[in-house]
Amino acid sequence: MKKYIIIAGVPRAGKSTVSQMIAKKMGYQHISMDSVIAGIEKVFPETNIDTHASDEKQNLKWISSKIAPFIKAMMDSGEYDECDYGVVIDVYQLLPNDYRAYIDHDNCEIFYFLSSDATPEERFRILQLYDTPKDYTYFHSKEDNQRDCVEIVNISNFLKEQCVLYDLPFYETTYERDKVLNEFIADLR
């Protein structure tokens, strides 16, 4: 297993869940980049990071172009070099092209978790099934979440195309999410 593992993909596809499972199984430290991004957004408005921008795909591209070099800098800092454990990072806003361009593949591997097989209606059902008070969508209106689910399916399909293009592994969690996550963890070495 490499020193760094990135778990990327769309909301409610199992990123945080599988990251926590990796941390427990492998003894890795877990970092939620979504929390880091939220902090950067609030404290450093000059970065122009706006996780609520209306054009979801353009926003994803913008944030990814800023976060990929940030993740690289974290890895290159040497902070974890002397540690016996690794680091698992979960992140929504990291595109395959930015991963390939910025992050050292010798020290890091990435896995995408998607729900590209879902219709927006199925995606909304999944959201309702896995949403908890710890999730930002829990406090959104039903209408907002339904609208967001259309975008999440579109983004998921875009990420799937990018994973194929850049030859990166992805897992479809629309159906049998728990089974997919557990099989992924069981195969992890």
Short mmCIF file of C-alpha atoms in Angstrom, two decimals:
data_model
loop_
_atom_site.label_atom_id
_atom_site.label_comp_id
_atom_site.label_asym_id
_atom_site.label_seq_id
_atom_site.Cartn_x
_atom_site.Cartn_y
_atom_site.Cartn_z
CA MET A 1 0.00 0.00 0.00
CA LYS A 2 1.28 3.43 -0.87
CA LYS A 3 1.89 6.17 1.71
CA TYR A 4 -1.03 8.25 0.39
CA ILE A 5 -4.43 7.10 -0.78
CA ILE A 6 -6.94 9.50 -2.27
CA ILE A 7 -10.59 8.58 -2.31
CA ALA A 8 -12.36 10.89 -4.74
CA GLY A 9 -15.82 11.09 -6.26
CA VAL A 10 -19.26 12.52 -5.84
CA PRO A 11 -21.21 13.18 -2.62
CA ARG A 12 -22.98 10.17 -1.05
CA ALA A 13 -21.02 7.69 -3.16
CA GLY A 14 -19.19 6.44 -0.06
CA LYS A 15 -15.97 8.52 -0.04
CA SER A 16 -15.93 9.37 3.65
CA THR A 17 -17.22 5.95 4.67
CA VAL A 18 -14.56 4.04 2.73
CA SER A 19 -11.86 6.51 3.89
CA GLN A 20 -12.78 5.83 7.51
CA MET A 21 -12.74 2.08 6.78
CA ILE A 22 -9.23 2.40 5.30
CA ALA A 23 -8.07 4.43 8.30
CA LYS A 24 -9.36 1.74 10.64
CA LYS A 25 -8.04 -1.25 8.65
CA MET A 26 -4.65 0.18 7.69
CA GLY A 27 -4.02 2.57 10.59
CA TYR A 28 -3.90 5.54 8.20
CA GLN A 29 -4.69 9.10 9.22
CA HIS A 30 -7.90 10.34 7.58
CA ILE A 31 -8.10 13.86 6.14
CA SER A 32 -11.36 15.24 4.78
CA MET A 33 -10.40 17.71 2.07
CA ASP A 34 -14.02 18.82 1.86
CA SER A 35 -13.61 20.24 5.38
CA VAL A 36 -10.30 21.86 4.43
CA ILE A 37 -11.90 23.37 1.31
CA ALA A 38 -14.77 24.73 3.41
CA GLY A 39 -12.24 26.36 5.74
CA ILE A 40 -10.27 27.87 2.85
CA GLU A 41 -13.52 29.17 1.36
CA LYS A 42 -14.52 30.94 4.60
CA VAL A 43 -11.14 32.29 5.69
CA PHE A 44 -9.45 33.07 2.37
CA PRO A 45 -12.06 34.64 0.06
CA GLU A 46 -9.27 35.84 -2.24
CA THR A 47 -8.94 32.23 -3.50
CA ASN A 48 -12.36 32.64 -5.16
CA ILE A 49 -13.33 29.17 -3.99
CA ASP A 50 -17.11 29.06 -3.90
CA THR A 51 -18.51 25.59 -3.30
CA HIS A 52 -22.00 26.93 -3.98
CA ALA A 53 -21.36 28.39 -7.45
CA SER A 54 -24.20 27.77 -9.87
CA ASP A 55 -22.25 26.07 -12.69
CA GLU A 56 -21.28 22.86 -10.88
CA LYS A 57 -18.99 21.46 -13.60
CA GLN A 58 -17.04 24.71 -14.09
CA ASN A 59 -16.82 25.09 -10.33
CA LEU A 60 -15.49 21.55 -9.98
CA LYS A 61 -12.81 22.30 -12.59
CA TRP A 62 -11.85 25.56 -10.84
CA ILE A 63 -11.59 24.08 -7.35
CA SER A 64 -9.76 20.99 -8.62
CA SER A 65 -7.15 23.18 -10.32
CA LYS A 66 -6.46 24.85 -6.96
CA ILE A 67 -6.77 21.82 -4.67
CA ALA A 68 -4.53 19.43 -6.64
CA PRO A 69 -1.39 21.56 -6.12
CA PHE A 70 -2.47 22.10 -2.49
CA ILE A 71 -2.66 18.32 -1.94
CA LYS A 72 0.73 17.94 -3.64
CA ALA A 73 2.20 20.55 -1.30
CA MET A 74 0.77 18.68 1.70
CA MET A 75 2.37 15.45 0.50
CA ASP A 76 5.68 17.15 -0.33
CA SER A 77 5.86 18.90 3.06
CA GLY A 78 7.60 15.91 4.65
CA GLU A 79 5.13 16.01 7.53
CA TYR A 80 4.36 12.30 7.22
CA ASP A 81 7.71 11.01 5.96
CA GLU A 82 8.88 9.79 9.35
CA CYS A 83 5.52 8.31 10.36
CA ASP A 84 4.89 4.58 10.26
CA TYR A 85 1.37 5.15 9.01
CA GLY A 86 -0.03 6.54 5.80
CA VAL A 87 -2.69 9.09 4.98
CA VAL A 88 -6.07 8.64 3.33
CA ILE A 89 -7.61 11.78 1.85
CA ASP A 90 -11.22 12.00 0.75
CA VAL A 91 -12.16 14.74 -1.68
CA TYR A 92 -14.95 15.62 -4.07
CA GLN A 93 -13.20 18.34 -6.07
CA LEU A 94 -10.25 16.52 -7.65
CA LEU A 95 -10.41 15.75 -11.34
CA PRO A 96 -8.40 12.91 -12.89
CA ASN A 97 -6.46 15.29 -15.16
CA ASP A 98 -5.34 17.38 -12.16
CA TYR A 99 -4.38 14.26 -10.24
CA ARG A 100 -2.22 13.14 -13.16
CA ALA A 101 -0.70 16.61 -13.61
CA TYR A 102 0.19 17.41 -9.99
CA ILE A 103 0.40 14.39 -7.72
CA ASP A 104 3.29 11.92 -7.45
CA HIS A 105 1.92 8.54 -8.50
CA ASP A 106 4.86 6.72 -6.90
CA ASN A 107 3.70 7.73 -3.40
CA CYS A 108 -0.04 7.97 -4.00
CA GLU A 109 -2.88 6.03 -5.50
CA ILE A 110 -6.38 7.25 -6.20
CA PHE A 111 -9.78 5.58 -6.40
CA TYR A 112 -12.98 7.24 -7.58
CA PHE A 113 -16.41 6.41 -6.19
CA LEU A 114 -19.28 7.36 -8.48
CA SER A 115 -22.99 7.00 -9.01
CA SER A 116 -23.06 7.40 -12.78
CA ASP A 117 -25.48 4.51 -13.29
CA ALA A 118 -28.21 6.38 -11.42
CA THR A 119 -30.98 8.53 -12.74
CA PRO A 120 -31.48 11.80 -10.85
CA GLU A 121 -34.49 10.21 -9.11
CA GLU A 122 -32.42 7.20 -8.01
CA ARG A 123 -29.66 9.53 -6.90
CA PHE A 124 -32.14 11.42 -4.74
CA ARG A 125 -33.28 8.13 -3.17
CA ILE A 126 -29.63 7.30 -2.40
CA LEU A 127 -29.13 10.74 -0.89
CA GLN A 128 -32.12 10.24 1.39
CA LEU A 129 -30.94 6.76 2.37
CA TYR A 130 -27.43 7.82 3.42
CA ASP A 131 -27.94 11.45 4.51
CA THR A 132 -27.17 12.15 8.16
CA PRO A 133 -26.99 15.33 10.27
CA LYS A 134 -23.20 15.26 9.63
CA ASP A 135 -23.85 15.88 5.91
CA TYR A 136 -24.43 19.35 4.48
CA THR A 137 -27.31 18.09 2.31
CA TYR A 138 -29.23 16.98 5.39
CA PHE A 139 -30.23 20.59 6.03
CA HIS A 140 -31.14 21.45 2.42
CA SER A 141 -34.71 21.50 1.19
CA LYS A 142 -36.08 18.53 -0.73
CA GLU A 143 -36.29 20.70 -3.85
CA ASP A 144 -32.66 21.85 -3.56
CA ASN A 145 -31.46 18.27 -3.09
CA GLN A 146 -33.52 17.04 -6.06
CA ARG A 147 -32.00 19.76 -8.25
CA ASP A 148 -28.50 18.97 -6.96
CA CYS A 149 -29.00 15.28 -7.75
CA VAL A 150 -29.34 16.12 -11.46
CA GLU A 151 -25.95 17.84 -11.30
CA ILE A 152 -24.37 15.02 -9.28
CA VAL A 153 -25.39 12.46 -11.93
CA ASN A 154 -23.94 14.72 -14.65
CA ILE A 155 -20.70 15.18 -12.70
CA SER A 156 -20.52 11.47 -11.99
CA ASN A 157 -20.76 10.68 -15.70
CA PHE A 158 -18.10 13.30 -16.44
CA LEU A 159 -15.77 11.80 -13.80
CA LYS A 160 -16.34 8.31 -15.19
CA GLU A 161 -15.33 9.51 -18.68
CA GLN A 162 -12.23 11.16 -17.19
CA CYS A 163 -11.30 8.01 -15.24
CA VAL A 164 -11.48 5.97 -18.44
CA LEU A 165 -9.46 8.59 -20.33
CA TYR A 166 -6.73 8.76 -17.66
CA ASP A 167 -6.85 5.05 -16.82
CA LEU A 168 -7.80 5.54 -13.17
CA PRO A 169 -9.84 3.07 -11.11
CA PHE A 170 -13.45 3.86 -10.31
CA TYR A 171 -16.21 2.08 -8.43
CA GLU A 172 -19.89 2.39 -9.12
CA THR A 173 -21.89 2.62 -5.89
CA THR A 174 -25.37 3.37 -7.21
CA TYR A 175 -26.53 -0.15 -6.41
CA GLU A 176 -25.22 -2.33 -3.61
CA ARG A 177 -23.14 0.51 -2.17
CA ASP A 178 -22.25 -1.32 1.04
CA LYS A 179 -21.23 -4.46 -0.86
CA VAL A 180 -18.99 -2.45 -3.22
CA LEU A 181 -17.33 -0.62 -0.31
CA ASN A 182 -16.77 -3.81 1.69
CA GLU A 183 -15.32 -5.66 -1.33
CA PHE A 184 -13.02 -2.70 -2.01
CA ILE A 185 -11.75 -2.78 1.59
CA ALA A 186 -11.34 -6.56 1.53
CA ASP A 187 -9.19 -6.33 -1.64
CA LEU A 188 -7.05 -3.50 -0.27
CA ARG A 189 -3.48 -4.51 0.44
#
